[in-house]
mmCIF file of C-alpha atoms in Angstrom:
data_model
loop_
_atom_site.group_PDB
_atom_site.id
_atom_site.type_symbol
_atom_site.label_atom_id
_atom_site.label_comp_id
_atom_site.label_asym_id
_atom_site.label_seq_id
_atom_site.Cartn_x
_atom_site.Cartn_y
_atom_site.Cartn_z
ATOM 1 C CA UNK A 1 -16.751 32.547 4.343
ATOM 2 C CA UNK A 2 -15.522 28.687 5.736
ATOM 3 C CA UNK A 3 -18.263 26.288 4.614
ATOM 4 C CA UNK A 4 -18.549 22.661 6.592
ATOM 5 C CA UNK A 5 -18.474 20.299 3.964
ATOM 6 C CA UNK A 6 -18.481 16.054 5.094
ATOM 7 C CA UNK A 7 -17.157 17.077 8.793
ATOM 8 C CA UNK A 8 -14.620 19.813 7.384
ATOM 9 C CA UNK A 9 -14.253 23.515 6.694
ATOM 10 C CA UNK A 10 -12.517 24.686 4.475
ATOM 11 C CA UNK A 11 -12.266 28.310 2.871
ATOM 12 C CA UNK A 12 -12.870 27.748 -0.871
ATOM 13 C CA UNK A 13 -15.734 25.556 -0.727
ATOM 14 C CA UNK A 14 -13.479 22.135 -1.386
ATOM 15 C CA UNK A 15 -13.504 19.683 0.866
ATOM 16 C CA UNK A 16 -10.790 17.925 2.020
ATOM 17 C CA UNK A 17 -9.975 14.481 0.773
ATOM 18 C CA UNK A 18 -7.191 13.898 2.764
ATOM 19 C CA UNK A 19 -5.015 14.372 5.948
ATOM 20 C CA UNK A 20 -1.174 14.779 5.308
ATOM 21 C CA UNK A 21 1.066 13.511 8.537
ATOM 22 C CA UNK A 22 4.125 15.348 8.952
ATOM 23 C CA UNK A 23 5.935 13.203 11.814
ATOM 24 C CA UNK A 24 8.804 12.955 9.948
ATOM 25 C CA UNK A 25 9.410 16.344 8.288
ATOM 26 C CA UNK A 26 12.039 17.799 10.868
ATOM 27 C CA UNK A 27 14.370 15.105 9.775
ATOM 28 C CA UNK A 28 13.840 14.509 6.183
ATOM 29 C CA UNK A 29 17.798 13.303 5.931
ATOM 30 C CA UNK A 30 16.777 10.196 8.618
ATOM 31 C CA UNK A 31 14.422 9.000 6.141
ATOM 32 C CA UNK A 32 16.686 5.865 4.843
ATOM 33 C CA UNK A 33 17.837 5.348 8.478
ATOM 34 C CA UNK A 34 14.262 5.612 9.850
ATOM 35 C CA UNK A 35 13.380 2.905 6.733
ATOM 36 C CA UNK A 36 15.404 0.539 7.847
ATOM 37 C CA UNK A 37 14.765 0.833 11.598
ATOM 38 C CA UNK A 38 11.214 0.412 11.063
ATOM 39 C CA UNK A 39 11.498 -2.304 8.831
ATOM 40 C CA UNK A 40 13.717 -4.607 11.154
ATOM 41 C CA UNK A 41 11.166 -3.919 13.822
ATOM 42 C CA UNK A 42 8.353 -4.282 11.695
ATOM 43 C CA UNK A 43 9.960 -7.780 10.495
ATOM 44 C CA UNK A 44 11.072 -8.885 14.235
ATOM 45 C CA UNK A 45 7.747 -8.196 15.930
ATOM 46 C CA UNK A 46 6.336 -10.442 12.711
ATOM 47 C CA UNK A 47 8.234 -13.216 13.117
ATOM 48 C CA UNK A 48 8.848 -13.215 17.161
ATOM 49 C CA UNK A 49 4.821 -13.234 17.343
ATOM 50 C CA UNK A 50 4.112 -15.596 14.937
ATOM 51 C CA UNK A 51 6.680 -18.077 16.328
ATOM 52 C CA UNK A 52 5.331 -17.544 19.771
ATOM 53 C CA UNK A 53 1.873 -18.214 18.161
ATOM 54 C CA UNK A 54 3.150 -21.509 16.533
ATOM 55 C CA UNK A 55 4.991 -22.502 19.874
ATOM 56 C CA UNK A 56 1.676 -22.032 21.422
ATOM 57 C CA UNK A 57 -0.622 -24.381 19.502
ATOM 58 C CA UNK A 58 2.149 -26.950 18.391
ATOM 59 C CA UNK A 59 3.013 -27.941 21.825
ATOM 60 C CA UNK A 60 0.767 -30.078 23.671
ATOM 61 C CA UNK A 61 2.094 -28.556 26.678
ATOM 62 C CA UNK A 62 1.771 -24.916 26.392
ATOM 63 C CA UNK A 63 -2.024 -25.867 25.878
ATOM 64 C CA UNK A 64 -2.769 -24.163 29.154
ATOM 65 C CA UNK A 65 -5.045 -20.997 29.916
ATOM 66 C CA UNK A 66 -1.738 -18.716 30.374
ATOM 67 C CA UNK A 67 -0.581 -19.421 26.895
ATOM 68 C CA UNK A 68 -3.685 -19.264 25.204
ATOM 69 C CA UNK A 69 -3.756 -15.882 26.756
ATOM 70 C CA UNK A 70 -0.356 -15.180 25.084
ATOM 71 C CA UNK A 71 -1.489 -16.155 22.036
ATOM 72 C CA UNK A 72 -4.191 -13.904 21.654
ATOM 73 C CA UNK A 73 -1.759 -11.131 22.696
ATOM 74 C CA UNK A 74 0.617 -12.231 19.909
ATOM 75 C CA UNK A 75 -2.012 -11.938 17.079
ATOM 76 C CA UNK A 76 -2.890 -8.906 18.877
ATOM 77 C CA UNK A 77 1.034 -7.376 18.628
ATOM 78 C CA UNK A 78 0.780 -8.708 14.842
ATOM 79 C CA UNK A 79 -2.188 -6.696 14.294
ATOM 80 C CA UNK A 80 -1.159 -4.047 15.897
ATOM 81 C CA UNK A 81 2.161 -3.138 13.927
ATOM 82 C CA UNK A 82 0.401 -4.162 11.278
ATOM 83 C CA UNK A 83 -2.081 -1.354 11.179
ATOM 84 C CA UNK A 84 0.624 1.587 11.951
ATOM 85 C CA UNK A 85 3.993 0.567 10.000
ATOM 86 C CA UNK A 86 3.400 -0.759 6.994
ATOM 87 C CA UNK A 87 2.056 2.851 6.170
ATOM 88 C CA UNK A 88 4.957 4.631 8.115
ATOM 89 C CA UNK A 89 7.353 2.639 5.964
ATOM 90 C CA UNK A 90 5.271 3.797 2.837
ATOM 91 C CA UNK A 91 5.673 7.238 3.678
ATOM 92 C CA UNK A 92 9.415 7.104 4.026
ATOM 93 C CA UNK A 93 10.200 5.090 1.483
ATOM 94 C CA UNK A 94 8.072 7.355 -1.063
ATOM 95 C CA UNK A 95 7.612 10.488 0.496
ATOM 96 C CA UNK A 96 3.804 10.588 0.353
ATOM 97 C CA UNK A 97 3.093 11.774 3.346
ATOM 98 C CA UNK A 98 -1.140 11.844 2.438
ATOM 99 C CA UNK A 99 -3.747 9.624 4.003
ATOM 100 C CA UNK A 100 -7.228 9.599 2.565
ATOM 101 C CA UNK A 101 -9.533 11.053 5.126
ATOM 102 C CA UNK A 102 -11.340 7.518 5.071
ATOM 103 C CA UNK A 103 -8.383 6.012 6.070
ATOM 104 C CA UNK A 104 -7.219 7.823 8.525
ATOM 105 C CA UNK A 105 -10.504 6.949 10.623
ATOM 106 C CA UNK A 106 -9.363 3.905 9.729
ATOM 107 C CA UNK A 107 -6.309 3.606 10.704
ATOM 108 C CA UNK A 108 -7.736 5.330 14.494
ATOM 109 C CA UNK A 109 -10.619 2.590 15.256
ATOM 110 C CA UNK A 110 -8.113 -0.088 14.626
ATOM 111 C CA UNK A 111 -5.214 1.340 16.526
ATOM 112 C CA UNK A 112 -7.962 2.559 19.712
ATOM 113 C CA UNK A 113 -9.919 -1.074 19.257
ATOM 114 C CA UNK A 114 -7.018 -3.037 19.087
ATOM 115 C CA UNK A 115 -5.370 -0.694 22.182
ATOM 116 C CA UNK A 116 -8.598 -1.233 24.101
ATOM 117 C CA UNK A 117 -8.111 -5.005 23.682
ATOM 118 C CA UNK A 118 -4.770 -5.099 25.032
ATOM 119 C CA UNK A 119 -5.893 -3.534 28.078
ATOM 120 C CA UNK A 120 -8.476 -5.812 29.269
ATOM 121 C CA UNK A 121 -6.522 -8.501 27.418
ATOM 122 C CA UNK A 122 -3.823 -7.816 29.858
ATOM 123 C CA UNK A 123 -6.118 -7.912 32.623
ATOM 124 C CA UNK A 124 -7.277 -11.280 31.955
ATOM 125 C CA UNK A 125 -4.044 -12.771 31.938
ATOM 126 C CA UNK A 126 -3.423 -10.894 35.424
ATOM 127 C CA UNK A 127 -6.596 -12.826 36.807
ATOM 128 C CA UNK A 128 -5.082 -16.027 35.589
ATOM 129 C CA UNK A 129 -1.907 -15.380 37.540
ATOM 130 C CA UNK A 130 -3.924 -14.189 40.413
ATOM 131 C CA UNK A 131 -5.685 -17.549 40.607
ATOM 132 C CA UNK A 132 -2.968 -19.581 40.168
ATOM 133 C CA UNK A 133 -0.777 -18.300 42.952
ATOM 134 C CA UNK A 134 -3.755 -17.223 45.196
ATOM 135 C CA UNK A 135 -5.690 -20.287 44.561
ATOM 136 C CA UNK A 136 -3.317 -23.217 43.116
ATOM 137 C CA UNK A 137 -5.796 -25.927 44.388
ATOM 138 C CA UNK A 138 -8.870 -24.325 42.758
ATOM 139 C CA UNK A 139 -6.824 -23.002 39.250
ATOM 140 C CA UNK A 140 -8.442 -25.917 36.942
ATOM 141 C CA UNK A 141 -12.336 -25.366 38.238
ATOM 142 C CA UNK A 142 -12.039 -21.011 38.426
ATOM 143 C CA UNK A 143 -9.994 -20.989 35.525
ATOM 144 C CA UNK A 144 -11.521 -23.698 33.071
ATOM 145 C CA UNK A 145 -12.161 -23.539 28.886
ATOM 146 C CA UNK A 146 -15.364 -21.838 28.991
ATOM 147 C CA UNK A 147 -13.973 -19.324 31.764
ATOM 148 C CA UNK A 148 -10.474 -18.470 29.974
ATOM 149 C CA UNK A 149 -11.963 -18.101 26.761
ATOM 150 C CA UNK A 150 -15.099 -16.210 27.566
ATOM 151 C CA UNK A 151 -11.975 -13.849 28.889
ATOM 152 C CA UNK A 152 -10.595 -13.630 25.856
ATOM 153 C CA UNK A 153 -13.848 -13.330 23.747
ATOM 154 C CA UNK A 154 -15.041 -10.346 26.220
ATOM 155 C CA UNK A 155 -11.706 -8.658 26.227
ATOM 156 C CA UNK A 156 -11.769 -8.480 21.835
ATOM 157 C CA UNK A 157 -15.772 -7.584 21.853
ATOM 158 C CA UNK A 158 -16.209 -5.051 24.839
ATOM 159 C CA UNK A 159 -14.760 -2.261 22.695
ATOM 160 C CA UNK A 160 -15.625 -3.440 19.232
ATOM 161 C CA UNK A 161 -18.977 -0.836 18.736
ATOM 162 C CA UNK A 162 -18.132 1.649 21.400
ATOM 163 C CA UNK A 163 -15.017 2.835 19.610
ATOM 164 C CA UNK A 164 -16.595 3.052 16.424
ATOM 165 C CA UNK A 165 -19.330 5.227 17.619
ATOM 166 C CA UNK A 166 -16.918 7.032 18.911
ATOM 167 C CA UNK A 167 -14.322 7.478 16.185
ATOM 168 C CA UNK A 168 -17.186 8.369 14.002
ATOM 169 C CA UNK A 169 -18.127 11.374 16.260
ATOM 170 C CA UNK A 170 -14.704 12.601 16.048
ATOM 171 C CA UNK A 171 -14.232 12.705 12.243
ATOM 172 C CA UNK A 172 -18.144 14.634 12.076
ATOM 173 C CA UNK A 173 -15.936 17.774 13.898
ATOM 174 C CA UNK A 174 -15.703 20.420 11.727
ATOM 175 C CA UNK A 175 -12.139 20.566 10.644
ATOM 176 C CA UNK A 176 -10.205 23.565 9.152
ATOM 177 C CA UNK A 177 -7.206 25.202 9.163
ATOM 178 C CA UNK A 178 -3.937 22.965 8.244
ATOM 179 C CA UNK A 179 -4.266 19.302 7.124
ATOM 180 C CA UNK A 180 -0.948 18.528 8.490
ATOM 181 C CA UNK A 181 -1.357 15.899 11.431
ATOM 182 C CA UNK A 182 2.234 16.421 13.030
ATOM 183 C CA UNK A 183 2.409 12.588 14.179
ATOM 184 C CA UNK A 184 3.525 9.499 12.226
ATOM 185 C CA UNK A 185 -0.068 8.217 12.279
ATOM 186 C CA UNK A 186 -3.794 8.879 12.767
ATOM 187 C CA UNK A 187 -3.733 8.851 16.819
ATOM 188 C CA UNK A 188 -6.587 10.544 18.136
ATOM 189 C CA UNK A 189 -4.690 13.643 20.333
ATOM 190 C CA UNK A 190 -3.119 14.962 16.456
ATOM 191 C CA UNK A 191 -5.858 14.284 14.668
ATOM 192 C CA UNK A 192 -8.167 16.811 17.754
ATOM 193 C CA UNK A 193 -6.114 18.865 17.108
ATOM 194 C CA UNK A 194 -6.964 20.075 13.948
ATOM 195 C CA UNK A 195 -10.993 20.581 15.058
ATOM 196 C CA UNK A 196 -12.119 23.594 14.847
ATOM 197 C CA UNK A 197 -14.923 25.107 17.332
ATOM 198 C CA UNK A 198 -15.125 24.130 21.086
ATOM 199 C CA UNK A 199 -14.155 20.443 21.573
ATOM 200 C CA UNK A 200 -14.184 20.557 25.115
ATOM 201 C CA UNK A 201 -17.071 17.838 25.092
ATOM 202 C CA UNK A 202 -15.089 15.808 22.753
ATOM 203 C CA UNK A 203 -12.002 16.329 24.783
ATOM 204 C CA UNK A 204 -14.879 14.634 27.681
ATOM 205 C CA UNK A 205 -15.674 12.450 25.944
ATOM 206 C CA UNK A 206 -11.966 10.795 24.807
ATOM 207 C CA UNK A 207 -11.298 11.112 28.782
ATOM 208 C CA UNK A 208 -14.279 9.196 29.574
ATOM 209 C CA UNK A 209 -13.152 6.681 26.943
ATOM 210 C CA UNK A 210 -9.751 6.591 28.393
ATOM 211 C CA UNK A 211 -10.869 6.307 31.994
ATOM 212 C CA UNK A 212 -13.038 3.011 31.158
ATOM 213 C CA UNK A 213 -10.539 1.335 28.626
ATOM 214 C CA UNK A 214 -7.142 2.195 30.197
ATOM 215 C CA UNK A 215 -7.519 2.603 34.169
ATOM 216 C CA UNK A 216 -10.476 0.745 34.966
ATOM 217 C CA UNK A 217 -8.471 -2.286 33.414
ATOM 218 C CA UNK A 218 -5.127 -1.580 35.186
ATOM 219 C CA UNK A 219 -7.201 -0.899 38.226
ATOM 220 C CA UNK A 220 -8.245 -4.746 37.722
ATOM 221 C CA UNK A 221 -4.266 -5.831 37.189
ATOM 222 C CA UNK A 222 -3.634 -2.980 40.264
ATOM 223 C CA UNK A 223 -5.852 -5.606 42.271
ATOM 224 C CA UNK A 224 -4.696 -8.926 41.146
ATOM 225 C CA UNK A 225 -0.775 -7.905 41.451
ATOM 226 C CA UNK A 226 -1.359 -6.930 45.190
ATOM 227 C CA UNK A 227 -3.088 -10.166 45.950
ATOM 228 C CA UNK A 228 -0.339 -11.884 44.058
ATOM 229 C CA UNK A 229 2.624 -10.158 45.803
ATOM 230 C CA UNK A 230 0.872 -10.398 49.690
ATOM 231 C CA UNK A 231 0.489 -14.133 48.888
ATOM 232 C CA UNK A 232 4.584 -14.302 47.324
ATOM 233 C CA UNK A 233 5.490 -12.636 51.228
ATOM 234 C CA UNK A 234 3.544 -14.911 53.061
ATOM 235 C CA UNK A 235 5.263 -17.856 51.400
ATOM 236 C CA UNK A 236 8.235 -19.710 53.670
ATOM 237 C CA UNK A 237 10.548 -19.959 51.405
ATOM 238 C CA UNK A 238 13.539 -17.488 49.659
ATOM 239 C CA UNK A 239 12.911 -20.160 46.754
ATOM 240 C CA UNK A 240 9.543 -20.302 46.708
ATOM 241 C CA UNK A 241 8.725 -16.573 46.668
ATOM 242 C CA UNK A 242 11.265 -16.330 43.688
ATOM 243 C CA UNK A 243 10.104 -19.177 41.815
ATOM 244 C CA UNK A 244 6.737 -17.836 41.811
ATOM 245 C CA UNK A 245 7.166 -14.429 41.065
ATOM 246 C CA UNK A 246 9.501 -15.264 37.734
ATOM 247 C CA UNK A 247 6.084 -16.733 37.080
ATOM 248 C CA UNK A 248 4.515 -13.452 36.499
ATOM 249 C CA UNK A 249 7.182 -10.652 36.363
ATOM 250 C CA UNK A 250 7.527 -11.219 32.791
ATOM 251 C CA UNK A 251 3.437 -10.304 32.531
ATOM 252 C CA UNK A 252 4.011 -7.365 34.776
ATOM 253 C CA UNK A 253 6.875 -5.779 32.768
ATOM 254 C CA UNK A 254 5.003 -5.845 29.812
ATOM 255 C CA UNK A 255 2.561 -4.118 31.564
ATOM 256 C CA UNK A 256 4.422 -1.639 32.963
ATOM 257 C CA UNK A 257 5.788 -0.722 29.395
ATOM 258 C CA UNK A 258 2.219 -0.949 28.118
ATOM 259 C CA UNK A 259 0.205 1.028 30.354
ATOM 260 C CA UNK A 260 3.463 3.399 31.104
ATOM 261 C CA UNK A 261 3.260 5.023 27.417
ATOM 262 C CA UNK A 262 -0.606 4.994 27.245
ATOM 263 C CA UNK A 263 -1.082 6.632 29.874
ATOM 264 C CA UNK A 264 1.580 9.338 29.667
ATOM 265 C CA UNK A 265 -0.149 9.637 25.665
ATOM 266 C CA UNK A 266 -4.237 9.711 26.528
ATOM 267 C CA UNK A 267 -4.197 11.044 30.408
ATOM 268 C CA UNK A 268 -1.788 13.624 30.548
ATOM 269 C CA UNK A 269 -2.772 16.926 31.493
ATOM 270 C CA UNK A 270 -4.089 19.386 28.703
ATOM 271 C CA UNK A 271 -1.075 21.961 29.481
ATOM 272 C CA UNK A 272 1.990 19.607 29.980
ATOM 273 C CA UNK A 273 3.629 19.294 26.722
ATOM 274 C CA UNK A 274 7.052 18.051 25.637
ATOM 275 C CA UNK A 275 8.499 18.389 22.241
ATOM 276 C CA UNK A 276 7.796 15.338 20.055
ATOM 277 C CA UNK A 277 6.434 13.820 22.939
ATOM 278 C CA UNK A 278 3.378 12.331 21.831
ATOM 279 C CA UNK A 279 5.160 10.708 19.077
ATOM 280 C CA UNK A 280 8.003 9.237 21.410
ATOM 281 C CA UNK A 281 4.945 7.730 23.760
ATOM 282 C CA UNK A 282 3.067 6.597 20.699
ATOM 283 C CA UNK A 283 6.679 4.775 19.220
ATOM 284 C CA UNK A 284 6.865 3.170 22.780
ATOM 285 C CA UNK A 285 3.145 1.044 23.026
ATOM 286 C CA UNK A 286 2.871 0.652 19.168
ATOM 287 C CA UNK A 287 6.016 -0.478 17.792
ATOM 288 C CA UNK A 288 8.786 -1.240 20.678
ATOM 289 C CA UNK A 289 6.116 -2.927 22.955
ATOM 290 C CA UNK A 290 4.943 -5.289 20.730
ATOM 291 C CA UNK A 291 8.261 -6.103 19.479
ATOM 292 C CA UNK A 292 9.309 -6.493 22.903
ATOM 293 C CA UNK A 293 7.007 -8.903 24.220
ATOM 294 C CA UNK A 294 8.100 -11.645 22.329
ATOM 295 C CA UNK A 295 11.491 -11.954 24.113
ATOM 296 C CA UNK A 296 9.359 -10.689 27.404
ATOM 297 C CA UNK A 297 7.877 -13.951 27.214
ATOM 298 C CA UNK A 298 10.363 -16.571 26.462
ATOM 299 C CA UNK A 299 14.176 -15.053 27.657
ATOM 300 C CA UNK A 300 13.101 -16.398 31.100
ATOM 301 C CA UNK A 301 10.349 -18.782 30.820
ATOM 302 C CA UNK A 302 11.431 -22.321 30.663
ATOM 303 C CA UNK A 303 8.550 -23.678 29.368
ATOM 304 C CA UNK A 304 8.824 -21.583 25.910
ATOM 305 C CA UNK A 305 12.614 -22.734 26.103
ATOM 306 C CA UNK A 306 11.594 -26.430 26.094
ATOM 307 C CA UNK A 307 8.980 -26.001 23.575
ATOM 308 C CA UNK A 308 11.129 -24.216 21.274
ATOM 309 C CA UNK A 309 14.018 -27.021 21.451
ATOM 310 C CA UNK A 310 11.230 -29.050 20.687
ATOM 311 C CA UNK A 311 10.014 -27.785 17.840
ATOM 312 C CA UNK A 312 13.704 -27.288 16.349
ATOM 313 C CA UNK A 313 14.508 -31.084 16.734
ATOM 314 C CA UNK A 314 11.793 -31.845 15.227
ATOM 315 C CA UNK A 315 12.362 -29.938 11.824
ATOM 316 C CA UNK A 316 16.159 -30.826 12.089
ATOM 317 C CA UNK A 317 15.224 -34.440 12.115
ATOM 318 C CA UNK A 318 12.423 -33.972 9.714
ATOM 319 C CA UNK A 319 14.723 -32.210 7.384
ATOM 320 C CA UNK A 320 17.461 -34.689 7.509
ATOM 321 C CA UNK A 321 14.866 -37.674 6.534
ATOM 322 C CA UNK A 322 13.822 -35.478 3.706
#
């Protein structure tokens, strides 16, 4: 007779200790390949972030609300990769596939908080775009220090006890059956999975969760975009209009690849299901997004450009008076 032990079942009275993901077991002769892949993303979302980051705070004239938005989202992309591929490289470098039942629910409030952020995070900066196309003359008094930054602060706190509360009432499910998460990573759809009993109010309850941390913020960039691009029309100009929207069509592709995969992962319908396609969705927002966003950014942003040549004279001269 299964006996629930610490949030599991199990049929000989042991609980489980640990969750073993299997994302990689149809292609065990990738594994070196897959290394190295992961690693040069894993080491170009590092450094494109953190130079971004050190662009950011170096130059006196990237010191503006947009920027300090982009900064945030850098230390968020760090974070990000950081909590999901230093432990995929682990597992293919070693072949221990396990992961402590502690840290798996680990491993899922960090990914959801850190996801949640980078919604409303992404949100924010939309606002600040709105303004300053909408409202050029009024940008410095609706978009001031204490306004930007409570922006920030609100977008990294809004989430930070729901999510745990929440995460916490997922691993209490009784779970039995196979340990084998068939994902790369403790996502919440894999990990469901493996509950045991009705989870339909679970299954509620991650929609509900979804619905206020993934469309209620796009609804807010939905909003700003289609002020922003009815202003861009009204504008005289061919030059104008295109000058101003290279202003924000770097923002809005990362969006698009943001939101695109997170949506397709967390609000897809219950009975659509492609083959490995949770993993290919959850590859897209948590590794090639934030490695992305770097070059996003700065391929077509002059300002980054400037700051950049900046900061590389500088060392060059510094280097050659040393």
């Amino acid at each position: 007779r299964p006996e629930r032990m610490g949030g599991m079942i199990t049929g000989n009275h042991t609980p489980w200790t640990h969750f073993i993901l299997v994302g990689f077991a149809d292609h065990p002769e990738l594994r070196r390949v897959l290394f190295v892949v992961f690693l040069f993303c894993y080491l170009f979302t590092l450094t494109g972030n953190f130079l971004l980051i050190l662009l950011t705070v170096a130059d006196a004239a990237l010191h503006t609300p947009m920027y300090f938005f982009l900064r945030n989202l850098s230390f968020l992309e760090i974070s990000y990769t950081s909590v999901t591929l230093p432990k995929i490289l682990a597992t293919l470098l070693s072949e221990k596939e396990d992961i402590s039942f502690l840290g798996c629910a680990t491993q899922m409030y960090f990914l959801l908080f850190l996801g949640g952020t980078e919604c409303y995070l992404l949100a924010a900066m939309a606002y600040d775009r709105y303004v300053a196309i909408c409202h050029p003359l009024r940008y410095p008094l609706l978009m001031n220090r204490r306004v930007y930054t409570g922006l920030a602060a609100a977008s990294w706190l809004t989430n930070l006890l729901v999510l745990m509360g929440h995460v916490a009432a997922i691993f209490t499910l009784p779970f039995c059956g196979s340990k084998e998460i068939n994902h790369f990573f403790c996502d919440l759809p894999p990990v469901v999975k493996l509950a045991c009993g009705d989870t339909h109010g679970t299954e509620i309850a991650i929609l509900l969760v979804a619905l206020f941390f993934v469309l209620l913020p796009f609804a807010l960039i939905l909003a700003s975009y289609m002020r922003i691009i009815t202003t861009i029309l009204g504008m005289p100009s061919a030059e104008g209009r295109q000058k101003t929207f290279s202003t924000c069509s770097a923002h809005l592709l990362g969006v698009t690849l943001f939101y695109g995969a997170a949506c397709a992962m967390y609000l897809k319908p219950k009975a659509s299901h492609l083959p490995h396609g949770d993993k290919v969705f959850a590859l897209l927002y948590s590794v090639v997004t934030p490695m992305l966003n770097p070059l996003i950014y700065s391929l077509r942003n002059k300002e980054v450009k400037e700051a950049l040549r900046r900061l590389t004279q500088k060392v060059c001269s510094g280097t050659q008076g040393f």
